[in-house]
Amino acid sequence: MGLFGKKKIASGVDTTTEAANTPDKVQPYAALGLKDDEYARIREILGRRPSSSELAMYSVMWSEHCSYKSSKIYLRQFGEKVTPEMNKNLMVGMGENAGVVDIGEGWAVTFKVESHNHPSYIEPFQGAATGVGGIVRDILTMGARPIAVMDQLRFGEPSNPDTARVVHGVVDGISFYGNCLGLPNIGGETVFDKVYQGNPLVNALSVGALRHEDLKLAKASNPGDLVILFGARTGADGIGGVSVLASETFDSTGPAKRPAVQVGDPFAEKVLIECCLELYAAQVVAGIQDLGGAGISCATSELASNGGAGMRVQLQDVLKRDESLTPEEILMSESQERMMGIVPKKDFKKFKAIVDKWEVEFSVIGEVIAEDRLYINWGHEEIVNVPPRTVAHDGPVYERPVAFPSYQDALNNDSVHAHGLFRQNDNASELAAQLVQIVSSPNQADKGYITNQYDRYVGGNTALAQPDDSGMIRVSEETGLGISLATDANGRYCYLDPYQGARLALAEAYRNVAVSGATPVAVTNCLNFGSPENPEVMWQFKQATAGLADGCLELGIPVTGGNVSFYNQTGDVAIHPTPVVGVLGVIDDVARRIPSGWQDAGHNIYLLGTTKDELDGSVWSEVVHSHLGGRPPVVDLAYEKQLAEALNAASEQGLLASAHDLSEAGLAQAVVESVLRFGMGARIWLDEIQQRDGVDRTCALFSESTGRVLVSVGREDDVKFVGLCEARGIPVLRIGVTDNSGELEIQDVATWQLNDLRGAHEATLPELFG
Amino acid sequence: MPKIIVEVMPKEVLLDPAGKSVMNALHRKGHSASKKSDITAVRIGKRIELHFDREITDKDLADAREIGESFLSNGVIEDVVKISSEN
């Protein structure tokens, strides 16, 4: 290639002086994604045209991904629709790398979910792997030790040949990176739907724990402190977009295109984690920022802007993997496993001793200055001279047009009833066939094929993991203090009604945490939507964020941070709006956790909550009838809160042998999962549900009404348990008993051998992808 | 046995974690060959052999490039750097 070993000479770079002298030079801002008025605003801020390095920085920092320019006006309500009570345990709220929540005993927890959708479609393995790496570094940046990860995955139809490529790549990438780091993967979601065919969703969540005093913030505020880049060297990863700039500075024989993907190295990240934690313990970093999207551009401008200070940086001091990199490329590179530390000069020796010990490479690339200005030099020449705030925080903000979708009314009117979907209420064998069809459909089938490729128990602190409703991790080995995490999203519900859909996702994640015995305390989100330039998509976004913010206010738990991913579409068709909602719960002792699934014979099975005729948008309508229309189930969050409190009280009194949330595919799915979990048989009757709630058998089995939980209770605790529910206004109904029969009998429907059910439930994914 | 050899390397500008690890190990272990040598980087690729029981033609070589680029390598992160034959 002739590129390597050939040192690029500093002359020929576009300096700020050059920029001032050549105001009329045509710049490729449109190709970098900047609009005419945005480019004009940059010129106005600087009082001249930007140098090509400045243009690179602004273009990437003002991108939708980094600036949240279309979503900002809606995200504000997560900070506004709150009460002082909600924020009392919040140590760090939105806007930082991740929110931090006080969980008591001097411990705090930080958690966040982020999207890596587009890279994971281009290169599934590396895209998903670096998605895990990126979110783990966000957690590390807050001063925390990462303790677990989860992944929320959405793929196209299993029958499409391209789906297997993406599934294998993504799952291998996640397991490779997470397993190498030694982080347990404690849960997540896997959904298949044709709307994700050309745009899979790969969201990654990480959670970390820290002592209160170890909290770190991404800011550079003390003049004289050193700016140090450490970790991996900077290479030409993930800078495909800047090639338009490179093509100006390279001669025509240069590389035509830089790759848009990054390659991750989990072992380097593991060393970086341990190195950072030792740096924190030694108290030698005053501020820290990970390098993710927008690389050095983001880290320098954000650190300076957050600290209300400035920086002077020598870009030639950045350690490079490839000497041919141009300054613009160095500024934009998304090479993985890098961190930027702000280190007081007096602590430099200690800093160096620690990074040397871990054999982590570093270079001092600059210094913090009092003036709130970011100066970047390339050798003797100044290539960047900007107010850091204008790059990092004062980007454009748009109130994009919003339009009620033209299809929405027709969609909502096309309910299961209006569509006349045929019900086989009197035909037991048809109902039984539907149940098997549903529990063996790709979305409802056992996900062990995927989750078994992840390490769920490494570290020895995993109390619950897939297939339980939530993942639970012990934080304090002395007291058993722990956390529980669940994430949920239902794109079909959100398509029918984005406001209710977001609240449904919140309610389900909240309930999933509550059934584990933990108390829900905080929320994170990853909002996956189509193009914000489509007013109908923007309407969905507006509705979903309002639903989520209102819901959090009703439940009294704050949103601590999140991520927005726009432009998720196949061709011109947007994905279903998919706001992934993560709920964090706290449990005083993980030994008190409530398992899911039945383990003992002779326990009574109770259904909490009532069942309504709510089949619109359900799994039943999808799998049995390929139908999507009507309105999603209603949510009563005040009741969900009562339900969670009742479960908590019952758990504290040790009354519950198991609890399992009812959601997709309703009671049928919950019963099948509960018998298969430990191979315990059961007999279930539906007639009392039908009589009390006035629903037919199809509804009793498959309705997706919210606020319902299936619990099992030992006979000795029966009276106490029922009394507790009645006192708290929770509808409670005994619907069955567990037994040693090795069978599941749903009276007046069918009896199955558990082995047959297991075969149907567990064979689907291995058959499709194995 | 006549065979075509397809050589695939990670793209030059992308990180090669395996190569980097080997490079680090060379330095750490102070391997005698590397101590005084001028090795500055190690990159690890793969060699794929396609066997034939007849003479290899120019068309086979062209086909092998096509297979190499579309099937044996991941064009997003790898390049086919060489196609050769042995008889």
mmCIF file with all atom_site columns, N, CA and C in Angstrom, chain A residues 1 4 122-123 126 232 236-237 258-259 261 263-265 268 321-322 337 359, chain B residues 10-18 20-21 24 28 43 74-77 79:
data_model
loop_
_atom_site.group_PDB
_atom_site.id
_atom_site.type_symbol
_atom_site.label_atom_id
_atom_site.label_alt_id
_atom_site.label_comp_id
_atom_site.label_asym_id
_atom_site.label_entity_id
_atom_site.label_seq_id
_atom_site.pdbx_PDB_ins_code
_atom_site.Cartn_x
_atom_site.Cartn_y
_atom_site.Cartn_z
_atom_site.occupancy
_atom_site.B_iso_or_equiv
_atom_site.pdbx_formal_charge
_atom_site.auth_seq_id
_atom_site.auth_comp_id
_atom_site.auth_asym_id
_atom_site.auth_atom_id
_atom_site.pdbx_PDB_model_num
ATOM 1   N N  . MET A 1 1   ? 0.833   -1.203  0.000  1.00 0.00 ? 1   MET A N  1
ATOM 2   C CA . MET A 1 1   ? 0.000   0.000   0.000  1.00 0.00 ? 1   MET A CA 1
ATOM 3   C C  . MET A 1 1   ? 0.873   1.260   0.000  1.00 0.00 ? 1   MET A C  1
ATOM 4   N N  . PHE A 1 4   ? 2.477   2.912   4.903  1.00 0.00 ? 4   PHE A N  1
ATOM 5   C CA . PHE A 1 4   ? 2.977   2.739   6.255  1.00 0.00 ? 4   PHE A CA 1
ATOM 6   C C  . PHE A 1 4   ? 4.460   3.046   6.360  1.00 0.00 ? 4   PHE A C  1
ATOM 7   N N  . ILE A 1 122 ? -23.551 -3.750  9.808  1.00 0.00 ? 122 ILE A N  1
ATOM 8   C CA . ILE A 1 122 ? -22.434 -3.786  8.855  1.00 0.00 ? 122 ILE A CA 1
ATOM 9   C C  . ILE A 1 122 ? -21.485 -4.927  9.198  1.00 0.00 ? 122 ILE A C  1
ATOM 10  N N  . GLU A 1 123 ? -21.103 -5.028  10.457 1.00 0.00 ? 123 GLU A N  1
ATOM 11  C CA . GLU A 1 123 ? -20.143 -6.047  10.896 1.00 0.00 ? 123 GLU A CA 1
ATOM 12  C C  . GLU A 1 123 ? -20.640 -6.551  12.250 1.00 0.00 ? 123 GLU A C  1
ATOM 13  N N  . GLN A 1 126 ? -17.964 -7.545  15.340 1.00 0.00 ? 126 GLN A N  1
ATOM 14  C CA . GLN A 1 126 ? -17.225 -6.447  15.944 1.00 0.00 ? 126 GLN A CA 1
ATOM 15  C C  . GLN A 1 126 ? -18.188 -5.353  16.423 1.00 0.00 ? 126 GLN A C  1
ATOM 16  N N  . ALA A 1 232 ? -5.290  1.915   24.441 1.00 0.00 ? 232 ALA A N  1
ATOM 17  C CA . ALA A 1 232 ? -4.855  1.497   23.108 1.00 0.00 ? 232 ALA A CA 1
ATOM 18  C C  . ALA A 1 232 ? -4.370  2.691   22.293 1.00 0.00 ? 232 ALA A C  1
ATOM 19  N N  . ALA A 1 236 ? -6.993  4.051   12.532 1.00 0.00 ? 236 ALA A N  1
ATOM 20  C CA . ALA A 1 236 ? -7.999  4.574   11.606 1.00 0.00 ? 236 ALA A CA 1
ATOM 21  C C  . ALA A 1 236 ? -9.317  3.816   11.722 1.00 0.00 ? 236 ALA A C  1
ATOM 22  N N  . ASP A 1 237 ? -9.755  3.548   12.955 1.00 0.00 ? 237 ASP A N  1
ATOM 23  C CA . ASP A 1 237 ? -11.005 2.793   13.118 1.00 0.00 ? 237 ASP A CA 1
ATOM 24  C C  . ASP A 1 237 ? -12.215 3.716   13.106 1.00 0.00 ? 237 ASP A C  1
ATOM 25  N N  . ARG A 1 258 ? -11.617 4.935   4.382  1.00 0.00 ? 258 ARG A N  1
ATOM 26  C CA . ARG A 1 258 ? -11.266 4.386   5.690  1.00 0.00 ? 258 ARG A CA 1
ATOM 27  C C  . ARG A 1 258 ? -12.424 3.516   6.159  1.00 0.00 ? 258 ARG A C  1
ATOM 28  N N  . PRO A 1 259 ? -12.136 2.487   6.927  1.00 0.00 ? 259 PRO A N  1
ATOM 29  C CA . PRO A 1 259 ? -13.224 1.606   7.365  1.00 0.00 ? 259 PRO A CA 1
ATOM 30  C C  . PRO A 1 259 ? -14.145 2.303   8.362  1.00 0.00 ? 259 PRO A C  1
ATOM 31  N N  . VAL A 1 261 ? -15.807 0.627   10.550 1.00 0.00 ? 261 VAL A N  1
ATOM 32  C CA . VAL A 1 261 ? -15.976 -0.250  11.716 1.00 0.00 ? 261 VAL A CA 1
ATOM 33  C C  . VAL A 1 261 ? -14.761 -0.160  12.628 1.00 0.00 ? 261 VAL A C  1
ATOM 34  N N  . VAL A 1 263 ? -12.457 -2.458  15.617 1.00 0.00 ? 263 VAL A N  1
ATOM 35  C CA . VAL A 1 263 ? -12.172 -3.791  16.116 1.00 0.00 ? 263 VAL A CA 1
ATOM 36  C C  . VAL A 1 263 ? -11.844 -3.679  17.593 1.00 0.00 ? 263 VAL A C  1
ATOM 37  N N  . GLY A 1 264 ? -12.505 -4.515  18.386 1.00 0.00 ? 264 GLY A N  1
ATOM 38  C CA . GLY A 1 264 ? -12.310 -4.444  19.828 1.00 0.00 ? 264 GLY A CA 1
ATOM 39  C C  . GLY A 1 264 ? -11.294 -5.455  20.329 1.00 0.00 ? 264 GLY A C  1
ATOM 40  N N  . ASP A 1 265 ? -10.698 -5.154  21.469 1.00 0.00 ? 265 ASP A N  1
ATOM 41  C CA . ASP A 1 265 ? -9.731  -6.050  22.104 1.00 0.00 ? 265 ASP A CA 1
ATOM 42  C C  . ASP A 1 265 ? -10.092 -6.142  23.588 1.00 0.00 ? 265 ASP A C  1
ATOM 43  N N  . ALA A 1 268 ? -7.378  -6.001  26.279 1.00 0.00 ? 268 ALA A N  1
ATOM 44  C CA . ALA A 1 268 ? -6.859  -4.656  26.527 1.00 0.00 ? 268 ALA A CA 1
ATOM 45  C C  . ALA A 1 268 ? -7.821  -3.892  27.428 1.00 0.00 ? 268 ALA A C  1
ATOM 46  N N  . ARG A 1 321 ? -1.245  4.099   15.860 1.00 0.00 ? 321 ARG A N  1
ATOM 47  C CA . ARG A 1 321 ? -0.950  2.770   15.355 1.00 0.00 ? 321 ARG A CA 1
ATOM 48  C C  . ARG A 1 321 ? -0.458  2.880   13.918 1.00 0.00 ? 321 ARG A C  1
ATOM 49  N N  . ASP A 1 322 ? -0.772  3.997   13.316 1.00 0.00 ? 322 ASP A N  1
ATOM 50  C CA . ASP A 1 322 ? -0.571  4.147   11.883 1.00 0.00 ? 322 ASP A CA 1
ATOM 51  C C  . ASP A 1 322 ? -0.134  5.597   11.660 1.00 0.00 ? 322 ASP A C  1
ATOM 52  N N  . GLU A 1 337 ? -10.940 1.053   23.481 1.00 0.00 ? 337 GLU A N  1
ATOM 53  C CA . GLU A 1 337 ? -10.094 0.817   24.661 1.00 0.00 ? 337 GLU A CA 1
ATOM 54  C C  . GLU A 1 337 ? -9.140  1.972   24.950 1.00 0.00 ? 337 GLU A C  1
ATOM 55  N N  . GLU A 1 359 ? 1.248   -2.072  32.176 1.00 0.00 ? 359 GLU A N  1
ATOM 56  C CA . GLU A 1 359 ? 1.744   -2.071  30.795 1.00 0.00 ? 359 GLU A CA 1
ATOM 57  C C  . GLU A 1 359 ? 0.746   -1.418  29.855 1.00 0.00 ? 359 GLU A C  1
ATOM 58  N N  . PRO B 2 10  ? -6.044  -9.166  8.129  1.00 0.00 ? 10  PRO B N  1
ATOM 59  C CA . PRO B 2 10  ? -6.893  -8.067  8.614  1.00 0.00 ? 10  PRO B CA 1
ATOM 60  C C  . PRO B 2 10  ? -6.509  -6.787  7.873  1.00 0.00 ? 10  PRO B C  1
ATOM 61  N N  . LYS B 2 11  ? -7.461  -5.938  7.601  1.00 0.00 ? 11  LYS B N  1
ATOM 62  C CA . LYS B 2 11  ? -7.163  -4.683  6.897  1.00 0.00 ? 11  LYS B CA 1
ATOM 63  C C  . LYS B 2 11  ? -6.045  -3.949  7.620  1.00 0.00 ? 11  LYS B C  1
ATOM 64  N N  . GLU B 2 12  ? -5.147  -3.366  6.829  1.00 0.00 ? 12  GLU B N  1
ATOM 65  C CA . GLU B 2 12  ? -3.940  -2.785  7.432  1.00 0.00 ? 12  GLU B CA 1
ATOM 66  C C  . GLU B 2 12  ? -4.243  -1.745  8.493  1.00 0.00 ? 12  GLU B C  1
ATOM 67  N N  . VAL B 2 13  ? -5.288  -0.956  8.301  1.00 0.00 ? 13  VAL B N  1
ATOM 68  C CA . VAL B 2 13  ? -5.516  0.143   9.234  1.00 0.00 ? 13  VAL B CA 1
ATOM 69  C C  . VAL B 2 13  ? -6.285  -0.296  10.478 1.00 0.00 ? 13  VAL B C  1
ATOM 70  N N  . LEU B 2 14  ? -6.807  -1.515  10.477 1.00 0.00 ? 14  LEU B N  1
ATOM 71  C CA . LEU B 2 14  ? -7.584  -1.938  11.640 1.00 0.00 ? 14  LEU B CA 1
ATOM 72  C C  . LEU B 2 14  ? -6.686  -2.597  12.675 1.00 0.00 ? 14  LEU B C  1
ATOM 73  N N  . LEU B 2 15  ? -7.136  -2.494  13.922 1.00 0.00 ? 15  LEU B N  1
ATOM 74  C CA . LEU B 2 15  ? -6.433  -3.153  15.015 1.00 0.00 ? 15  LEU B CA 1
ATOM 75  C C  . LEU B 2 15  ? -6.437  -4.660  14.802 1.00 0.00 ? 15  LEU B C  1
ATOM 76  N N  . ASP B 2 16  ? -5.295  -5.300  15.069 1.00 0.00 ? 16  ASP B N  1
ATOM 77  C CA . ASP B 2 16  ? -5.210  -6.758  15.026 1.00 0.00 ? 16  ASP B CA 1
ATOM 78  C C  . ASP B 2 16  ? -4.806  -7.219  16.420 1.00 0.00 ? 16  ASP B C  1
ATOM 79  N N  . PRO B 2 17  ? -5.796  -7.493  17.288 1.00 0.00 ? 17  PRO B N  1
ATOM 80  C CA . PRO B 2 17  ? -5.474  -7.798  18.687 1.00 0.00 ? 17  PRO B CA 1
ATOM 81  C C  . PRO B 2 17  ? -4.528  -8.991  18.836 1.00 0.00 ? 17  PRO B C  1
ATOM 82  N N  . ALA B 2 18  ? -4.718  -10.022 17.999 1.00 0.00 ? 18  ALA B N  1
ATOM 83  C CA . ALA B 2 18  ? -3.862  -11.203 18.126 1.00 0.00 ? 18  ALA B CA 1
ATOM 84  C C  . ALA B 2 18  ? -2.415  -10.838 17.785 1.00 0.00 ? 18  ALA B C  1
ATOM 85  N N  . LYS B 2 20  ? -1.071  -7.936  17.956 1.00 0.00 ? 20  LYS B N  1
ATOM 86  C CA . LYS B 2 20  ? -0.546  -7.050  18.991 1.00 0.00 ? 20  LYS B CA 1
ATOM 87  C C  . LYS B 2 20  ? -0.090  -7.856  20.217 1.00 0.00 ? 20  LYS B C  1
ATOM 88  N N  . SER B 2 21  ? -0.890  -8.866  20.572 1.00 0.00 ? 21  SER B N  1
ATOM 89  C CA . SER B 2 21  ? -0.524  -9.699  21.724 1.00 0.00 ? 21  SER B CA 1
ATOM 90  C C  . SER B 2 21  ? 0.785   -10.425 21.475 1.00 0.00 ? 21  SER B C  1
ATOM 91  N N  . ASN B 2 24  ? 3.618   -8.006  21.761 1.00 0.00 ? 24  ASN B N  1
ATOM 92  C CA . ASN B 2 24  ? 3.913   -7.709  23.165 1.00 0.00 ? 24  ASN B CA 1
ATOM 93  C C  . ASN B 2 24  ? 4.658   -8.872  23.824 1.00 0.00 ? 24  ASN B C  1
ATOM 94  N N  . ARG B 2 28  ? 8.092   -8.953  25.786 1.00 0.00 ? 28  ARG B N  1
ATOM 95  C CA . ARG B 2 28  ? 8.081   -9.302  27.202 1.00 0.00 ? 28  ARG B CA 1
ATOM 96  C C  . ARG B 2 28  ? 8.990   -10.480 27.484 1.00 0.00 ? 28  ARG B C  1
ATOM 97  N N  . ARG B 2 43  ? 1.434   -8.969  12.505 1.00 0.00 ? 43  ARG B N  1
ATOM 98  C CA . ARG B 2 43  ? 0.033   -9.053  12.106 1.00 0.00 ? 43  ARG B CA 1
ATOM 99  C C  . ARG B 2 43  ? -0.263  -10.484 11.688 1.00 0.00 ? 43  ARG B C  1
ATOM 100 N N  . ASN B 2 74  ? -13.945 -11.588 5.307  1.00 0.00 ? 74  ASN B N  1
ATOM 101 C CA . ASN B 2 74  ? -14.971 -10.608 5.665  1.00 0.00 ? 74  ASN B CA 1
ATOM 102 C C  . ASN B 2 74  ? -14.491 -9.254  5.154  1.00 0.00 ? 74  ASN B C  1
ATOM 103 N N  . GLY B 2 75  ? -15.027 -8.844  4.014  1.00 0.00 ? 75  GLY B N  1
ATOM 104 C CA . GLY B 2 75  ? -14.554 -7.638  3.343  1.00 0.00 ? 75  GLY B CA 1
ATOM 105 C C  . GLY B 2 75  ? -14.608 -6.372  4.175  1.00 0.00 ? 75  GLY B C  1
ATOM 106 N N  . VAL B 2 76  ? -15.396 -6.410  5.234  1.00 0.00 ? 76  VAL B N  1
ATOM 107 C CA . VAL B 2 76  ? -15.482 -5.207  6.066  1.00 0.00 ? 76  VAL B CA 1
ATOM 108 C C  . VAL B 2 76  ? -14.209 -5.015  6.878  1.00 0.00 ? 76  VAL B C  1
ATOM 109 N N  . ILE B 2 77  ? -13.601 -6.125  7.290  1.00 0.00 ? 77  ILE B N  1
ATOM 110 C CA . ILE B 2 77  ? -12.421 -5.988  8.152  1.00 0.00 ? 77  ILE B CA 1
ATOM 111 C C  . ILE B 2 77  ? -11.196 -6.725  7.621  1.00 0.00 ? 77  ILE B C  1
ATOM 112 N N  . ASP B 2 79  ? -8.770  -8.237  4.044  1.00 0.00 ? 79  ASP B N  1
ATOM 113 C CA . ASP B 2 79  ? -8.461  -8.160  2.616  1.00 0.00 ? 79  ASP B CA 1
ATOM 114 C C  . ASP B 2 79  ? -7.864  -9.488  2.158  1.00 0.00 ? 79  ASP B C  1
#
